[in-house]
CSV table of C-alpha atoms in Angstrom, one decimal:
chain,number,residue,atom,x,y,z
A,1,MET,CA,1.0,14.8,-0.5
A,2,THR,CA,-0.4,13.5,-3.7
A,3,GLU,CA,0.2,10.7,-6.2
A,4,ARG,CA,2.1,11.9,-9.2
A,5,ARG,CA,2.5,10.1,-12.5
A,6,ASP,CA,4.4,11.2,-15.5
A,7,GLU,CA,2.2,9.7,-18.2
A,8,GLY,CA,1.3,12.6,-20.4
A,9,PRO,CA,-2.5,12.7,-20.9
A,10,HIS,CA,-3.2,9.9,-18.4
A,11,GLU,CA,-3.2,12.1,-15.3
A,12,HIS,CA,-5.9,11.8,-12.6
A,13,ASP,CA,-4.0,13.8,-9.9
A,14,ARG,CA,-6.2,16.2,-7.9
A,15,GLY,CA,-3.2,18.4,-7.1
A,16,LEU,CA,-0.9,19.0,-4.1
A,17,SER,CA,-3.4,21.3,-2.5
A,18,HIS,CA,-5.8,18.3,-2.0
A,19,ASP,CA,-3.3,16.6,0.3
A,20,LEU,CA,-1.5,19.5,2.0
A,21,PRO,CA,-3.9,19.3,5.1
A,22,VAL,CA,-2.9,15.7,5.7
A,23,LEU,CA,0.8,16.5,5.2
A,24,ALA,CA,0.6,19.5,7.6
A,25,ARG,CA,-1.2,17.4,10.2
A,26,ARG,CA,1.3,14.6,10.1
A,27,ARG,CA,4.2,17.1,10.4
A,28,MET,CA,2.6,18.8,13.4
A,29,ILE,CA,2.2,15.4,15.0
A,30,ARG,CA,5.9,14.7,14.6
A,31,LEU,CA,6.8,18.1,15.9
A,32,MET,CA,4.7,17.4,19.0
A,33,ALA,CA,6.3,14.0,19.3
A,34,GLY,CA,9.7,15.6,19.4
A,35,ALA,CA,8.6,17.6,22.4
A,36,SER,CA,7.5,14.3,24.1
A,37,LEU,CA,3.9,15.3,24.0
A,38,ILE,CA,2.6,12.2,22.2
A,39,PRO,CA,4.0,8.8,21.2
A,40,LEU,CA,5.3,8.5,17.6
A,41,VAL,CA,6.4,5.0,17.0
A,42,GLY,CA,3.9,2.2,16.3
A,43,CYS,CA,4.2,-1.6,16.6
A,44,ALA,CA,6.6,-3.7,14.7
A,45,SER,CA,5.4,-7.1,13.4
A,46,ARG,CA,7.3,-10.0,14.9
A,47,GLU,CA,8.5,-12.6,12.3
A,48,ASP,CA,10.8,-15.6,12.4
A,49,THR,CA,14.4,-15.2,11.2
A,50,PRO,CA,14.4,-15.4,7.4
A,51,ALA,CA,16.0,-18.3,5.5
A,52,SER,CA,16.8,-16.1,2.5
A,53,SER,CA,17.3,-12.4,1.7
A,54,SER,CA,15.3,-10.0,3.9
A,55,SER,CA,14.9,-6.4,4.8
A,56,SER,CA,13.0,-4.9,7.7
A,57,PRO,CA,12.5,-1.6,9.4
A,58,ALA,CA,15.0,-0.9,12.2
A,59,SER,CA,13.3,1.9,14.1
A,60,SER,CA,10.5,0.1,15.9
A,61,SER,CA,10.6,-1.1,19.5
A,62,SER,CA,8.4,-3.5,21.3
A,63,SER,CA,8.5,-1.3,24.3
A,64,ALA,CA,7.4,1.8,22.4
A,65,ALA,CA,3.9,3.2,22.7
A,66,CYS,CA,1.5,2.3,19.9
A,67,ALA,CA,0.4,5.0,17.5
A,68,GLU,CA,-2.2,4.7,14.7
A,69,ILE,CA,-0.9,4.1,11.2
A,70,PRO,CA,-0.3,7.4,9.5
A,71,GLU,CA,-3.2,8.7,7.4
A,72,GLU,CA,-2.3,9.1,3.7
A,73,THR,CA,-4.1,10.0,0.5
A,74,ALA,CA,-5.8,7.2,-1.4
A,75,GLY,CA,-4.4,8.8,-4.5
A,76,PRO,CA,-6.1,9.3,-7.8
A,77,PHE,CA,-6.7,5.6,-8.6
A,78,PRO,CA,-8.6,4.3,-5.6
A,79,GLY,CA,-11.4,2.4,-7.4
A,80,ASP,CA,-13.6,2.9,-4.3
A,81,GLY,CA,-16.1,5.3,-5.8
A,82,SER,CA,-14.3,8.4,-4.6
A,83,ASN,CA,-12.8,9.1,-8.0
A,84,GLY,CA,-15.1,7.5,-10.6
A,85,VAL,CA,-15.3,3.7,-10.8
A,86,ASN,CA,-16.2,1.6,-7.7
A,87,VAL,CA,-14.9,-2.0,-7.7
A,88,LEU,CA,-15.9,-2.5,-4.0
A,89,LYS,CA,-19.6,-3.1,-4.9
A,90,GLU,CA,-18.7,-5.7,-7.6
A,91,SER,CA,-19.3,-9.4,-6.9
A,92,GLY,CA,-15.9,-11.1,-6.6
A,93,VAL,CA,-13.9,-8.3,-5.0
A,94,VAL,CA,-13.7,-10.3,-1.7
A,95,ARG,CA,-10.7,-12.5,-2.5
A,96,SER,CA,-7.2,-13.3,-1.4
A,97,ASP,CA,-5.6,-13.8,-4.9
A,98,ILE,CA,-5.7,-10.5,-6.6
A,99,THR,CA,-3.4,-11.3,-9.6
A,100,LYS,CA,-6.3,-11.8,-12.0
A,101,SER,CA,-9.2,-9.7,-13.1
A,102,PHE,CA,-12.7,-11.0,-12.2
A,103,GLY,CA,-16.3,-10.5,-13.3
A,104,ASP,CA,-17.1,-9.0,-16.7
A,105,SER,CA,-13.7,-7.3,-17.1
A,106,ALA,CA,-11.1,-8.4,-19.7
A,107,GLY,CA,-9.9,-11.3,-17.6
A,108,GLY,CA,-6.2,-10.3,-17.7
A,109,THR,CA,-3.5,-11.5,-15.3
A,110,ALA,CA,-0.8,-9.2,-13.7
A,111,GLU,CA,2.7,-10.5,-14.4
A,112,GLY,CA,5.7,-10.0,-12.1
A,113,VAL,CA,7.7,-11.4,-9.2
A,114,PRO,CA,5.3,-13.2,-6.8
A,115,LEU,CA,4.5,-11.3,-3.7
A,116,THR,CA,2.3,-12.2,-0.7
A,117,ILE,CA,1.2,-9.3,1.5
A,118,THR,CA,0.0,-9.8,5.1
A,119,LEU,CA,-1.4,-7.0,7.1
A,120,THR,CA,-2.2,-7.4,10.8
A,121,VAL,CA,-4.8,-4.9,12.0
A,122,VAL,CA,-4.6,-4.2,15.7
A,123,ASP,CA,-6.2,-1.8,18.2
A,124,ALA,CA,-3.9,1.1,18.8
A,125,ALA,CA,-5.7,2.0,22.0
A,126,SER,CA,-4.8,-1.4,23.5
A,127,GLY,CA,-1.1,-0.8,22.8
A,128,CYS,CA,-1.3,-3.0,19.7
A,129,GLY,CA,-2.1,-5.9,21.9
A,130,THR,CA,-5.6,-6.6,20.6
A,131,PRO,CA,-6.2,-7.8,17.1
A,132,LYS,CA,-9.1,-6.3,15.2
A,133,LYS,CA,-11.1,-9.4,14.3
A,134,GLY,CA,-13.9,-8.9,11.8
A,135,ALA,CA,-12.5,-5.7,10.3
A,136,ALA,CA,-11.9,-5.5,6.6
A,137,VAL,CA,-9.0,-4.3,4.3
A,138,TYR,CA,-9.3,-3.1,0.7
A,139,LEU,CA,-5.9,-3.3,-0.9
A,140,TRP,CA,-4.7,-2.1,-4.3
A,141,HIS,CA,-1.5,-1.2,-6.2
A,142,CYS,CA,0.0,-0.7,-9.7
A,143,ASP,CA,1.2,-3.5,-11.9
A,144,ARG,CA,4.7,-4.3,-13.1
A,145,GLU,CA,4.5,-1.5,-15.7
A,146,GLY,CA,3.3,1.0,-13.2
A,147,ASN,CA,-0.3,1.0,-14.4
A,148,TYR,CA,-3.4,0.9,-12.3
A,149,SER,CA,-6.3,-1.3,-13.4
A,150,LEU,CA,-9.6,0.6,-14.0
A,151,TYR,CA,-7.7,3.8,-14.8
A,152,SER,CA,-4.5,3.5,-16.9
A,153,GLU,CA,-4.6,3.3,-20.7
A,154,GLY,CA,-4.8,-0.3,-21.8
A,155,VAL,CA,-6.1,-1.7,-18.5
A,156,THR,CA,-9.3,0.2,-17.9
A,157,ASP,CA,-11.2,-3.0,-18.5
A,158,GLU,CA,-9.1,-4.9,-15.9
A,159,ASN,CA,-9.6,-4.9,-12.1
A,160,TYR,CA,-6.6,-7.0,-11.1
A,161,LEU,CA,-4.4,-6.0,-8.1
A,162,ARG,CA,-7.5,-5.0,-6.1
A,163,GLY,CA,-9.2,-7.0,-3.5
A,164,VAL,CA,-10.9,-7.1,-0.1
A,165,GLN,CA,-10.3,-9.4,2.8
A,166,GLU,CA,-11.9,-9.8,6.3
A,167,THR,CA,-9.5,-10.0,9.2
A,168,ASP,CA,-9.2,-13.3,11.0
A,169,ASP,CA,-9.0,-14.0,14.7
A,170,GLN,CA,-5.4,-12.6,14.7
A,171,GLY,CA,-6.5,-9.5,12.8
A,172,ARG,CA,-4.7,-10.7,9.7
A,173,VAL,CA,-5.5,-10.4,6.0
A,174,THR,CA,-3.3,-12.0,3.3
A,175,PHE,CA,-3.2,-11.2,-0.4
A,176,THR,CA,-1.5,-13.1,-3.2
A,177,SER,CA,-0.1,-10.5,-5.7
A,178,VAL,CA,2.9,-9.5,-7.7
A,179,PHE,CA,5.6,-7.0,-6.8
A,180,PRO,CA,4.5,-3.5,-8.0
A,181,GLY,CA,6.6,-1.5,-10.4
A,182,CYS,CA,8.0,2.0,-9.7
A,183,TYR,CA,6.5,4.7,-11.7
A,184,SER,CA,7.7,8.3,-12.2
A,185,GLY,CA,7.5,10.4,-9.0
A,186,ARG,CA,6.5,7.8,-6.4
A,187,TRP,CA,8.4,5.3,-4.2
A,188,PRO,CA,7.2,1.7,-4.7
A,189,HIS,CA,4.1,1.3,-2.5
A,190,VAL,CA,0.8,-0.4,-1.8
A,191,HIS,CA,-2.4,1.4,-0.9
A,192,PHE,CA,-4.9,0.1,1.6
A,193,GLU,CA,-8.1,1.2,3.4
A,194,VAL,CA,-9.4,-0.3,6.7
A,195,TYR,CA,-13.1,-0.7,7.3
A,196,GLY,CA,-15.0,-1.6,10.5
A,197,SER,CA,-16.5,-4.6,8.8
A,198,LEU,CA,-16.7,-6.5,5.6
A,199,ALA,CA,-20.2,-5.1,5.0
A,200,ASP,CA,-18.8,-1.6,5.2
A,201,ALA,CA,-16.1,-2.4,2.8
A,202,THR,CA,-18.3,-3.9,0.1
A,203,ALA,CA,-20.7,-1.0,0.5
A,204,ALA,CA,-17.8,1.4,0.2
A,205,THR,CA,-18.8,3.3,3.3
A,206,SER,CA,-17.2,4.2,6.7
A,207,VAL,CA,-13.5,4.0,5.9
A,208,THR,CA,-11.7,4.2,9.3
A,209,ASN,CA,-8.1,4.4,8.0
A,210,THR,CA,-6.4,5.0,4.7
A,211,SER,CA,-2.6,4.5,4.4
A,212,GLN,CA,0.2,3.1,2.3
A,213,LEU,CA,2.9,0.5,2.6
A,214,ALA,CA,6.5,1.1,1.5
A,215,PHE,CA,9.1,-1.3,0.3
A,216,PRO,CA,12.8,-1.4,1.3
A,217,LYS,CA,15.2,-0.2,-1.3
A,218,ASP,CA,17.4,-3.3,-1.4
A,219,VAL,CA,14.5,-5.5,-2.2
A,220,CYS,CA,13.3,-3.1,-4.9
A,221,ASP,CA,16.7,-3.1,-6.5
A,222,THR,CA,16.8,-6.9,-6.5
A,223,VAL,CA,13.3,-7.3,-8.0
A,224,TYR,CA,13.7,-4.6,-10.6
A,225,ALA,CA,16.8,-6.3,-11.9
A,226,THR,CA,14.5,-9.1,-13.3
A,227,ASP,CA,12.7,-9.1,-16.6
A,228,GLY,CA,9.8,-6.8,-17.1
A,229,TYR,CA,10.8,-4.1,-14.6
A,230,ASP,CA,13.1,-2.1,-16.9
A,231,ALA,CA,11.3,1.2,-16.4
A,232,SER,CA,11.3,0.8,-12.6
A,233,VAL,CA,15.1,0.8,-12.5
A,234,ARG,CA,15.2,4.2,-14.2
A,235,ASN,CA,12.4,5.6,-12.1
A,236,LEU,CA,13.7,4.4,-8.8
A,237,SER,CA,17.1,5.9,-9.4
A,238,SER,CA,15.7,9.4,-9.0
A,239,LEU,CA,13.8,8.7,-5.8
A,240,SER,CA,14.3,7.9,-2.2
A,241,LEU,CA,12.0,7.4,0.8
A,242,GLU,CA,13.3,10.7,2.2
A,243,THR,CA,12.2,12.7,-0.9
A,244,ASP,CA,9.0,10.8,-1.8
A,245,ASN,CA,6.1,13.2,-1.4
A,246,ILE,CA,4.2,10.7,0.9
A,247,PHE,CA,6.9,9.0,3.0
A,248,SER,CA,9.3,12.0,3.3
A,249,ASP,CA,7.8,13.1,6.6
A,250,GLY,CA,8.3,9.6,8.2
A,251,HIS,CA,8.0,6.0,7.1
A,252,ALA,CA,8.9,3.9,10.2
A,253,GLN,CA,5.4,2.6,10.6
A,254,GLN,CA,4.8,2.0,6.9
A,255,LEU,CA,8.0,0.2,5.9
A,256,ALA,CA,7.2,-3.4,5.4
A,257,THR,CA,9.2,-6.3,6.6
A,258,VAL,CA,10.1,-8.2,3.3
A,259,ARG,CA,11.6,-11.6,3.0
A,260,GLY,CA,12.2,-14.0,0.1
A,261,SER,CA,13.9,-14.1,-3.3
A,262,THR,CA,13.0,-13.4,-6.9
A,263,GLY,CA,13.0,-17.2,-7.5
A,264,GLU,CA,10.7,-18.2,-4.7
A,265,GLY,CA,8.8,-14.9,-4.4
A,266,TYR,CA,8.5,-12.5,-1.5
A,267,THR,CA,6.4,-11.9,1.6
A,268,ALA,CA,5.7,-8.4,2.9
A,269,THR,CA,4.3,-8.0,6.4
A,270,LEU,CA,3.1,-4.9,8.2
A,271,THR,CA,1.3,-4.3,11.5
A,272,VAL,CA,-1.5,-1.7,11.1
A,273,PRO,CA,-2.6,-0.1,14.3
A,274,VAL,CA,-6.0,1.6,14.0
């Protein structure tokens, strides 16, 4: 399982062999789950009935046992010090609005359809019943053009669409962002790392969980029909959740509940058992 980009010389991929152990481990877990040896399905977030268009995963059950969020690769553009640059130690990274760059970077702003992302971090061992207050989440994703700040040509001086938040009493973190584009070879997604505390996150140490959030196809189709997402329409047409090299072995726990519209913006929510 590895991030793939079709951008000619701008490749930072460490190769499929880097992520095969994670892929093999997840498939073994699902094989065991089929034999009723371990629980597979995690917790679904509970939201009010939407007033506008919405899409949500249909395979979760409130009575199902709680499993940890699947472990995924951080990909080649993490910005956490594991592949070059480290934004986590920069003053200003702890923020909820990640649409703009901060600090000594170029000061650019990511354009696109507004998106609010809320993750609820809960204790898997408690059956998802106990929120993880005081944990921290580092979240990052590509921009409308499919570029990653700090890495992609033209935005190496930017650090937008990256930020850290401490979970509140309900285990929640919320980020104001824009809907990411779809680049060649990957289903539209958001990366995140969970840390035991804000101090751990800003020191870039002791990551407890690394995973990815996926977006429903109908929402992607609607967003990508708007201005600025032209390349995403073409790239998405050759992909599916079932063939994506990250989500192909199961995405029920990672498919966000998304509500909203292109005019008003979207909200994406996901429960993250750790």
